[in-house]
């Protein structure tokens, strides 16, 4: 099946060798094939960032029935929460997941990995279970930062759960190109200078080459990941985080 052969290809050569249109066509083809195979068990993870809204737009071109979920936290900026409300009222098939677990004050400073585990990874596990997801679609890109260079378009980190990264090969510039050409609404925080969006205490405006440099500044996670792309997401025998 072609979905799996993509794993074998040279990702770096494709990033540099394909033009914008070829990348868009490839992304659509990946989603189409996965949707043909998984149907309703294919679900888009929408973080409300620019990459996610591009993937959501692509997925909706493949099928208007496409479902999605948003994982939000109590620390998301008000602009992101407002953007989320707008997106959900436009697309009621986007389901919101969050956690109201009690956590120590300023856990994002003392132990950001644990904070992300509780506030992001646990709700995403719940989303995958409740929505009966067998293939989840993300906006991950391999040119995005230091931790994202070895991801593949199709990954299987958990038994019974495929991860599809249909815009893995896109440059940041190509995401903006796609959004502009298709008049896709974006989070207004981008107009303030943010390049990568997350929770308010852990996201800063930065300059320089690294797109994710503004995430978790001053912690061991600086420029890194919240864990949803690196931690197991299927609950095995009821095991927690
Ligand atoms: S991004 Fe920061 S505030 Fe948000 S869950 Fe992670 S550590 Fe906590």
XYZ file of N, CA and C and ligand atoms in Angstrom:
731
model
N 0.844 -1.195 0.000
C 0.000 0.000 0.000
C 0.882 1.250 0.000
N 0.522 2.226 -0.812
C 1.379 3.406 -0.963
C 1.575 4.174 0.338
N 0.560 4.140 1.192
C 0.682 4.826 2.474
C 1.952 4.423 3.202
N 2.301 3.154 3.098
C 3.470 2.686 3.827
C 4.759 2.874 3.054
N 4.702 2.895 1.703
C 5.946 3.058 0.957
C 6.528 4.451 1.161
N 5.668 5.443 1.472
C 6.152 6.808 1.691
C 7.179 6.854 2.816
N 7.068 5.928 3.745
C 7.982 5.890 4.883
C 9.419 5.684 4.414
N 9.568 4.934 3.322
C 10.907 4.553 2.870
C 11.610 5.678 2.104
N 10.863 6.672 1.659
C 11.476 7.672 0.796
C 12.384 8.621 1.575
N 13.263 9.268 0.831
C 14.203 10.195 1.440
C 13.505 11.525 1.707
N 13.163 11.742 2.965
C 12.357 12.904 3.326
C 13.065 14.213 2.962
N 14.364 14.284 3.254
C 15.094 15.530 3.017
C 15.120 15.883 1.521
N 15.331 14.860 0.690
C 15.371 15.111 -0.757
C 14.009 15.600 -1.249
N 12.947 15.064 -0.665
C 11.602 15.485 -1.072
C 11.297 16.908 -0.602
N 11.732 17.247 0.599
C 11.518 18.614 1.115
C 12.120 19.621 0.152
N 13.325 19.320 -0.309
C 14.027 20.277 -1.171
C 13.643 20.136 -2.632
N 13.224 18.936 -3.038
C 13.029 18.660 -4.470
C 11.632 18.922 -4.996
N 10.612 18.845 -4.138
C 9.243 19.037 -4.629
C 8.881 20.514 -4.587
N 8.115 20.947 -5.596
C 7.648 22.331 -5.548
C 6.343 22.412 -4.763
N 5.853 23.635 -4.578
C 4.672 23.853 -3.736
C 3.481 23.007 -4.189
N 3.193 23.043 -5.499
C 2.015 22.322 -5.982
C 2.176 20.807 -5.795
N 3.390 20.331 -6.049
C 3.622 18.882 -5.865
C 3.424 18.483 -4.406
N 3.841 19.363 -3.506
C 3.651 19.045 -2.084
C 2.170 19.041 -1.712
N 1.431 20.028 -2.213
C -0.014 20.064 -1.915
C -0.681 18.801 -2.458
N -0.363 18.442 -3.707
C -0.974 17.243 -4.309
C -0.616 15.987 -3.519
N 0.627 15.934 -3.073
C 1.065 14.757 -2.298
C 0.303 14.673 -0.973
N 0.139 15.838 -0.333
C -0.578 15.864 0.950
C -2.025 15.411 0.761
N -2.664 15.931 -0.284
C -4.058 15.538 -0.543
C -4.145 14.037 -0.824
N -3.176 13.526 -1.604
C -3.195 12.094 -1.941
C -3.023 11.239 -0.685
N -2.141 11.669 0.212
C -1.933 10.909 1.456
C -3.224 10.855 2.281
N -3.887 12.016 2.401
C -5.122 12.043 3.193
C -6.204 11.211 2.499
N -6.289 11.339 1.174
C -7.290 10.565 0.422
C -7.112 9.066 0.637
N -5.872 8.609 0.504
C -5.621 7.171 0.666
C -5.950 6.710 2.079
N -5.538 7.503 3.042
C -5.795 7.111 4.436
C -7.296 7.136 4.709
N -7.987 8.121 4.161
C -9.434 8.216 4.388
C -10.157 7.041 3.727
N -9.672 6.645 2.537
C -10.277 5.489 1.854
C -10.103 4.235 2.709
N -8.989 4.154 3.410
C -8.724 2.963 4.213
C -9.415 3.021 5.586
N -9.385 4.176 6.225
C -9.855 4.244 7.615
C -11.234 4.886 7.781
N -11.698 5.636 6.775
C -13.020 6.267 6.875
C -13.144 7.104 8.130
N -14.213 6.875 8.859
C -14.522 7.662 10.043
C -13.513 7.490 11.183
N -12.700 6.441 11.098
C -11.677 6.225 12.137
C -10.439 7.071 11.878
N -10.476 7.861 10.810
C -9.414 8.836 10.561
C -9.890 10.183 11.098
N -9.100 10.785 11.977
C -9.517 12.012 12.659
C -8.346 13.003 12.665
N -8.652 14.260 12.440
C -7.613 15.296 12.374
C -7.415 15.930 13.751
N -6.156 15.999 14.190
C -5.836 16.721 15.428
C -5.586 18.174 15.059
N -6.371 19.068 15.646
C -6.284 20.473 15.258
C -5.829 21.301 16.467
N -4.584 21.796 16.415
C -4.056 22.588 17.544
C -4.377 24.064 17.379
N -5.031 24.410 16.280
C -5.420 25.797 15.966
C -4.238 26.651 15.530
N -3.071 26.052 15.353
C -1.925 26.758 14.787
C -2.022 26.767 13.263
N -1.100 27.472 12.634
C -1.160 27.622 11.174
C -1.066 26.282 10.440
N -0.222 25.368 10.953
C -0.053 24.074 10.302
C -1.338 23.254 10.409
N -1.955 23.318 11.589
C -3.198 22.562 11.795
C -4.327 23.088 10.920
N -4.440 24.416 10.803
C -5.557 24.909 9.995
C -5.324 24.602 8.515
N -4.050 24.509 8.108
C -3.767 24.092 6.730
C -4.183 22.633 6.525
N -3.817 21.778 7.479
C -4.181 20.358 7.361
C -5.701 20.182 7.418
N -6.341 20.926 8.287
C -7.798 20.842 8.399
C -8.442 21.234 7.058
N -7.933 22.284 6.428
C -8.449 22.714 5.135
C -8.230 21.633 4.076
N -7.047 21.041 4.058
C -6.756 19.955 3.109
C -7.717 18.778 3.336
N -7.890 18.425 4.607
C -8.736 17.272 4.942
C -10.182 17.524 4.512
N -10.647 18.739 4.696
C -12.018 19.074 4.311
C -12.193 19.063 2.797
N -11.088 19.301 2.074
C -11.165 19.164 0.611
C -11.346 17.692 0.233
N -10.751 16.815 1.003
C -10.884 15.373 0.730
C -12.304 14.908 1.059
N -12.817 15.316 2.207
C -14.196 14.977 2.572
C -14.765 15.997 3.552
N -15.932 16.558 3.246
C -16.556 17.487 4.195
C -16.975 16.793 5.483
N -17.019 15.464 5.475
C -17.431 14.715 6.677
C -16.294 14.513 7.671
N -15.110 14.925 7.303
C -13.935 14.691 8.143
C -14.154 15.226 9.563
N -13.784 14.415 10.566
C -13.926 14.847 11.970
C -12.574 15.279 12.531
N -12.627 16.047 13.607
C -11.384 16.478 14.227
C -11.539 16.681 15.715
N -10.401 16.839 16.401
C -10.456 17.210 17.820
C -9.425 18.290 18.107
N -9.762 19.099 19.113
C -8.876 20.160 19.587
C -8.531 19.846 21.035
N -7.246 19.846 21.367
C -6.866 19.741 22.776
C -6.487 21.141 23.247
N -7.214 21.628 24.245
C -6.914 22.959 24.760
C -6.564 22.860 26.244
N -5.993 23.932 26.777
C -5.641 23.953 28.200
C -6.084 25.272 28.817
N -6.085 25.317 30.145
C -6.468 26.541 30.873
C -5.475 27.668 30.609
N -4.307 27.348 30.060
C -3.270 28.365 29.859
C -3.206 28.908 28.430
N -4.132 28.512 27.585
C -4.105 29.048 26.215
C -4.442 30.539 26.244
N -3.814 31.335 25.391
C -4.096 32.777 25.385
C -5.559 33.040 24.983
N -6.124 34.172 25.455
C -7.516 34.483 25.126
C -7.776 34.519 23.618
N -6.793 34.977 22.851
C -6.972 35.034 21.387
C -7.169 33.621 20.817
N -6.410 32.671 21.352
C -6.525 31.291 20.865
C -7.885 30.706 21.260
N -8.333 31.045 22.480
C -9.643 30.530 22.927
C -10.762 31.112 22.060
N -10.644 32.394 21.732
C -11.645 33.015 20.875
C -11.614 32.388 19.476
N -10.422 32.177 18.949
C -10.285 31.544 17.630
C -10.885 30.134 17.663
N -10.664 29.435 18.776
C -11.231 28.089 18.921
C -12.758 28.136 18.859
N -13.341 29.085 19.580
C -14.815 29.190 19.562
C -15.321 29.445 18.139
N -14.619 30.303 17.415
C -15.036 30.588 16.034
C -14.943 29.338 15.159
N -13.850 28.600 15.315
C -13.660 27.402 14.495
C -14.711 26.332 14.812
N -15.000 26.186 16.114
C -15.956 25.136 16.504
C -17.380 25.519 16.069
N -17.683 26.824 16.082
C -19.039 27.166 15.639
C -19.157 26.997 14.121
N -18.043 27.155 13.423
C -18.084 26.923 11.977
C -18.040 25.423 11.650
N -17.275 24.672 12.468
C -17.130 23.222 12.229
C -17.520 22.471 13.503
N -18.806 22.209 13.699
C -19.216 21.524 14.940
C -18.641 20.107 15.046
N -18.112 19.587 13.956
C -17.504 18.243 13.999
C -16.095 18.277 14.602
N -15.662 19.461 15.065
C -14.416 19.573 15.851
C -14.778 19.451 17.325
N -14.253 18.424 17.981
C -14.601 18.181 19.373
C -13.474 18.690 20.279
N -13.846 19.355 21.364
C -12.831 19.927 22.263
C -12.530 18.981 23.428
N -11.250 18.784 23.704
C -10.824 18.002 24.874
C -9.893 18.847 25.729
N -10.075 18.775 27.047
C -9.131 19.436 27.953
C -9.113 18.674 29.271
N -8.329 19.180 30.217
C -8.233 18.527 31.523
C -8.509 19.555 32.602
N -9.326 19.180 33.604
C -9.517 20.089 34.734
C -8.835 19.537 35.986
N -7.840 18.689 35.772
C -7.108 18.109 36.908
C -6.434 19.212 37.720
N -6.386 18.983 39.027
C -5.670 19.927 39.888
C -4.174 19.731 39.713
N -3.467 20.825 39.518
C -2.010 20.731 39.384
C -1.367 21.804 40.269
N -0.117 21.576 40.693
C 0.551 22.587 41.520
C 0.685 23.903 40.758
N 0.700 25.006 41.521
C 0.928 26.325 40.915
C 2.233 26.336 40.136
N 2.230 26.974 39.020
C 3.415 27.183 38.179
C 4.133 25.878 37.837
N 3.361 24.822 37.663
C 3.972 23.541 37.276
C 4.691 23.685 35.929
N 4.188 24.608 35.108
C 4.840 24.822 33.798
C 6.266 25.323 33.954
N 6.589 25.906 35.142
C 7.972 26.342 35.381
C 8.774 25.241 36.043
N 8.164 24.560 37.015
C 8.932 23.591 37.800
C 9.068 22.248 37.078
N 8.047 21.851 36.340
C 8.099 20.555 35.649
C 7.206 20.604 34.408
N 7.682 21.307 33.355
C 6.833 21.470 32.176
C 6.454 20.147 31.494
N 7.330 19.150 31.588
C 6.978 17.862 30.968
C 5.736 17.269 31.626
N 5.717 17.358 32.960
C 4.562 16.811 33.681
C 3.315 17.653 33.399
N 3.497 18.961 33.320
C 2.368 19.851 33.028
C 1.759 19.490 31.668
N 2.611 19.305 30.657
C 2.104 18.919 29.324
C 1.487 17.523 29.352
N 2.067 16.624 30.131
C 1.499 15.276 30.228
C 0.065 15.332 30.731
N -0.128 16.130 31.792
C -1.459 16.183 32.408
C -2.434 16.970 31.534
N -1.986 18.109 31.031
C -2.927 19.017 30.355
C -3.092 18.737 28.867
N -2.115 18.057 28.263
C -2.225 17.817 26.815
C -2.243 16.338 26.440
N -1.285 15.582 26.986
C -1.170 14.187 26.531
C -2.372 13.361 27.005
N -2.771 13.560 28.266
C -3.920 12.777 28.769
C -5.192 13.070 27.963
N -5.537 14.351 27.718
C -6.752 14.591 26.916
C -6.662 14.038 25.490
N -5.468 14.036 24.927
C -5.352 13.510 23.560
C -5.572 11.993 23.579
N -5.096 11.360 24.633
C -5.351 9.907 24.762
C -6.846 9.648 24.865
N -7.511 10.505 25.634
C -8.963 10.361 25.785
C -9.667 10.566 24.441
N -9.213 11.585 23.695
C -9.819 11.861 22.384
C -9.686 10.642 21.474
N -8.503 10.058 21.466
C -8.246 8.914 20.587
C -9.126 7.728 20.972
N -9.295 7.552 22.271
C -10.132 6.444 22.732
C -11.622 6.708 22.434
N -12.096 7.873 22.844
C -13.533 8.153 22.716
C -13.981 8.277 21.264
N -13.122 8.839 20.422
C -13.511 9.014 19.016
C -13.160 7.784 18.173
N -12.638 6.760 18.846
C -12.291 5.490 18.201
C -11.386 5.703 16.993
N -10.318 6.440 17.256
C -9.398 6.817 16.191
C -8.437 5.669 15.877
N -8.296 5.359 14.603
C -7.279 4.378 14.188
C -6.158 5.062 13.409
N -6.458 6.242 12.879
C -5.437 7.018 12.168
C -5.656 8.484 12.518
N -4.657 9.115 13.113
C -4.821 10.538 13.419
C -3.892 11.344 12.528
N -4.385 12.511 12.160
C -3.706 13.330 11.161
C -3.184 14.587 11.855
N -1.911 14.890 11.682
C -1.323 16.030 12.382
C -0.716 17.035 11.404
N -0.356 18.199 11.930
C 0.277 19.237 11.124
C 1.782 19.298 11.318
N 2.353 18.199 11.758
C 3.798 18.155 12.015
C 4.602 18.407 10.730
N 5.675 19.211 10.859
C 6.571 19.423 9.716
C 8.010 19.168 10.138
N 8.807 18.592 9.237
C 10.168 18.212 9.637
C 11.144 19.386 9.573
N 10.739 20.527 9.006
C 11.657 21.675 8.968
C 11.397 22.624 10.131
N 10.606 22.171 11.113
C 10.088 23.093 12.119
C 11.009 23.339 13.307
N 11.912 22.447 13.605
C 12.742 22.672 14.799
C 13.640 21.489 15.075
N 14.422 21.610 16.146
C 15.472 20.625 16.405
C 14.934 19.221 16.676
N 13.699 19.133 17.189
C 13.183 17.812 17.562
C 12.406 17.150 16.432
N 12.276 17.830 15.299
C 11.323 17.341 14.308
C 11.981 16.890 13.011
N 13.228 16.509 13.092
C 13.929 16.179 11.855
C 13.781 14.714 11.449
N 13.389 13.854 12.379
C 13.359 12.432 12.014
C 11.951 11.852 11.953
N 10.943 12.717 11.882
C 9.589 12.193 11.749
C 9.344 11.750 10.309
N 8.328 10.906 10.123
C 7.988 10.402 8.792
C 6.545 10.766 8.445
N 6.194 10.645 7.165
C 4.821 10.996 6.788
C 3.812 10.021 7.403
N 4.227 8.775 7.508
C 3.361 7.773 8.129
C 4.147 7.120 9.250
N 3.613 7.174 10.448
C 4.327 6.610 11.599
C 3.408 5.685 12.375
N 4.002 4.682 12.974
C 3.230 3.837 13.887
C 3.999 3.696 15.188
N 3.693 4.568 16.146
C 4.366 4.502 17.450
C 3.557 3.671 18.429
N 2.254 3.600 18.186
C 1.375 2.840 19.072
C 0.701 1.744 18.260
N 0.546 0.584 18.873
C -0.165 -0.526 18.245
C -1.606 -0.095 17.943
N -2.038 -0.294 16.693
C -3.434 0.018 16.367
C -3.713 1.489 16.136
N -2.668 2.304 16.083
C -2.873 3.742 15.855
C -1.806 4.260 14.898
N -2.262 4.609 13.704
C -1.356 5.166 12.706
C -1.349 6.682 12.831
N -0.193 7.289 12.611
C -0.134 8.757 12.606
C 0.252 9.213 11.211
N -0.561 10.081 10.659
C -0.305 10.603 9.321
C 0.111 12.068 9.449
N 1.263 12.401 8.881
C 1.778 13.775 8.900
C 1.801 14.286 7.458
N 0.647 14.689 6.912
C 0.577 14.931 5.467
C 1.334 16.158 4.977
N 1.660 17.117 5.885
C 2.448 18.264 5.415
C 3.870 18.213 5.985
N 4.320 17.010 6.280
C 5.667 16.850 6.848
C 6.734 17.570 6.021
N 6.557 17.573 4.682
C 7.599 18.078 3.790
C 7.529 19.580 3.558
N 6.502 20.222 4.077
C 6.305 21.640 3.746
C 7.244 22.536 4.550
N 7.733 23.584 3.874
C 8.416 24.664 4.578
C 7.373 25.577 5.222
N 7.827 26.342 6.222
C 6.950 27.329 6.860
C 6.342 28.261 5.800
N 7.203 28.695 4.871
C 6.738 29.603 3.809
C 5.603 28.979 2.983
N 5.681 27.667 2.761
C 4.658 27.011 1.946
C 3.324 26.895 2.696
N 3.405 26.813 4.019
C 2.166 26.799 4.806
C 1.456 28.145 4.629
N 2.221 29.232 4.779
C 1.617 30.567 4.613
C 1.126 30.773 3.186
N 1.859 30.226 2.232
C 1.453 30.305 0.816
C 0.076 29.638 0.638
N -0.048 28.451 1.196
C -1.309 27.706 1.072
C -2.459 28.463 1.744
N -2.192 28.977 2.958
C -3.251 29.660 3.710
C -3.685 30.934 2.986
N -2.725 31.669 2.430
C -3.051 32.905 1.712
C -3.824 32.596 0.433
N -3.361 31.614 -0.307
C -4.005 31.291 -1.589
C -5.429 30.778 -1.400
N -5.699 30.201 -0.231
C -7.027 29.633 0.020
C -7.849 30.458 1.015
N -7.353 31.645 1.341
C -8.086 32.531 2.262
C -8.498 31.847 3.558
N -7.569 31.117 4.143
C -7.889 30.391 5.378
C -7.669 31.319 6.581
N -8.643 31.368 7.489
C -8.511 32.181 8.703
C -7.421 31.605 9.613
N -6.640 32.496 10.220
C -5.616 32.034 11.174
C -5.773 32.740 12.512
N -5.146 32.160 13.524
C -5.112 32.748 14.858
C -4.514 34.164 14.774
N -5.206 35.176 15.335
C -4.703 36.559 15.195
C -3.354 36.790 15.860
N -2.902 35.876 16.724
C -1.595 36.060 17.375
C -0.436 36.059 16.373
N -0.641 35.466 15.204
C 0.433 35.496 14.202
C 0.728 36.927 13.771
N -0.311 37.763 13.775
C -0.113 39.163 13.383
C 0.735 39.911 14.412
N 0.823 39.362 15.625
C 1.643 39.998 16.678
C 3.115 39.602 16.558
N 3.421 38.612 15.740
C 4.821 38.222 15.560
C 5.153 36.818 16.018
N 4.174 36.119 16.615
C 4.440 34.730 17.018
C 4.616 33.870 15.762
N 5.488 32.869 15.870
C 5.646 31.940 14.737
C 5.196 30.541 15.094
N 5.159 30.227 16.367
C 4.720 28.913 16.835
C 3.896 29.181 18.089
N 2.685 28.662 18.150
C 1.771 29.025 19.241
C 1.570 27.879 20.217
N 1.473 28.249 21.491
C 1.207 27.242 22.517
C 0.499 27.899 23.674
N 0.737 27.383 24.896
C 0.153 28.001 26.080
C 0.887 29.317 26.374
N 0.152 30.280 26.970
C 0.722 31.623 27.174
C 2.030 31.633 27.967
N 2.123 30.891 29.113
C 3.366 31.006 29.887
C 4.569 30.401 29.172
N 4.356 29.608 28.175
C 5.442 28.836 27.552
C 5.715 29.264 26.119
N 5.199 30.395 25.705
C 5.354 30.819 24.314
C 5.765 32.282 24.250
N 6.837 32.553 23.557
C 7.309 33.937 23.423
C 7.503 34.275 21.946
N 7.509 35.574 21.675
C 7.855 36.024 20.318
C 9.375 36.037 20.215
N 9.896 35.402 19.172
C 11.357 35.396 18.987
C 11.682 35.766 17.538
N 12.960 36.038 17.318
C 13.426 36.226 15.946
C 14.456 35.144 15.663
N 14.950 35.093 14.454
C 15.979 34.100 14.147
C 15.419 32.959 13.333
N 16.295 31.999 13.041
C 15.946 30.950 12.087
C 14.996 29.897 12.654
N 15.126 29.604 13.942
C 14.371 28.479 14.503
C 12.930 28.863 14.804
N 12.028 28.239 14.059
C 10.598 28.548 14.158
C 10.026 28.276 15.546
N 10.537 27.274 16.240
C 9.986 26.892 17.548
C 10.835 27.414 18.721
N 11.754 28.350 18.428
C 12.645 28.842 19.483
C 11.887 29.516 20.609
N 10.690 30.026 20.341
C 9.924 30.724 21.363
C 9.142 29.827 22.301
N 9.283 28.513 22.147
C 8.541 27.584 22.991
C 9.393 27.123 24.162
N 8.850 27.215 25.358
C 9.486 26.753 26.605
C 10.876 27.352 26.814
N 11.019 28.650 26.513
C 12.309 29.326 26.719
C 12.717 29.214 28.190
N 13.982 28.929 28.423
C 14.510 28.875 29.785
C 14.272 27.546 30.480
N 13.706 26.571 29.764
C 13.533 25.248 30.370
C 14.256 24.219 29.501
N 14.333 22.978 30.017
C 14.995 21.917 29.258
C 14.226 21.576 27.987
N 12.953 22.013 27.929
C 12.138 21.718 26.751
C 12.316 22.767 25.657
N 13.188 23.757 25.861
C 13.258 24.920 24.959
C 13.295 24.486 23.492
N 12.357 25.032 22.714
C 12.289 24.703 21.292
C 11.786 23.295 21.023
N 11.300 22.609 22.059
C 11.008 21.184 21.932
C 9.549 20.838 21.727
N 9.119 19.769 22.418
C 7.819 19.161 22.161
C 6.987 19.093 23.433
N 5.650 19.110 23.270
C 4.796 18.969 24.439
C 4.612 17.506 24.809
N 4.998 16.602 23.932
C 4.885 15.182 24.261
C 3.859 14.442 23.421
N 2.968 15.173 22.752
C 1.947 14.433 21.999
C 2.560 13.734 20.787
N 3.723 14.197 20.348
C 4.351 13.545 19.200
C 5.412 12.537 19.609
N 5.679 12.445 20.892
C 6.769 11.570 21.323
C 6.330 10.514 22.340
N 5.181 10.694 22.981
C 4.751 9.783 24.042
C 3.726 8.790 23.496
N 3.637 7.581 24.097
C 2.600 6.639 23.690
C 1.213 7.254 23.909
N 0.303 6.999 22.983
C -1.017 7.627 23.097
C -2.161 6.645 23.288
N -1.850 5.364 23.188
C -2.907 4.378 23.413
C -2.795 3.898 24.856
N -3.948 3.831 25.520
C -3.956 3.321 26.882
C -3.857 1.815 26.819
N -2.820 1.255 27.425
C -2.664 -0.197 27.426
C -3.077 -0.723 28.787
N -4.132 -1.536 28.809
C -4.596 -2.115 30.079
C -4.940 -1.058 31.108
N -5.419 0.101 30.630
C -5.857 1.138 31.558
C -4.723 1.925 32.169
N -3.489 1.752 31.656
C -2.348 2.472 32.213
C -2.504 3.970 32.011
N -2.099 4.752 32.998
C -2.189 6.207 32.889
C -0.921 6.782 32.293
N -0.725 8.097 32.497
C 0.432 8.749 31.912
C 1.695 8.499 32.728
S 2.719 24.286 27.169
Fe 3.278 25.034 29.247
S 1.349 25.563 30.310
Fe 0.854 24.342 28.458
S 0.647 22.279 29.208
Fe 2.769 22.500 28.516
S 3.999 23.192 30.265
Fe 1.799 23.427 30.781
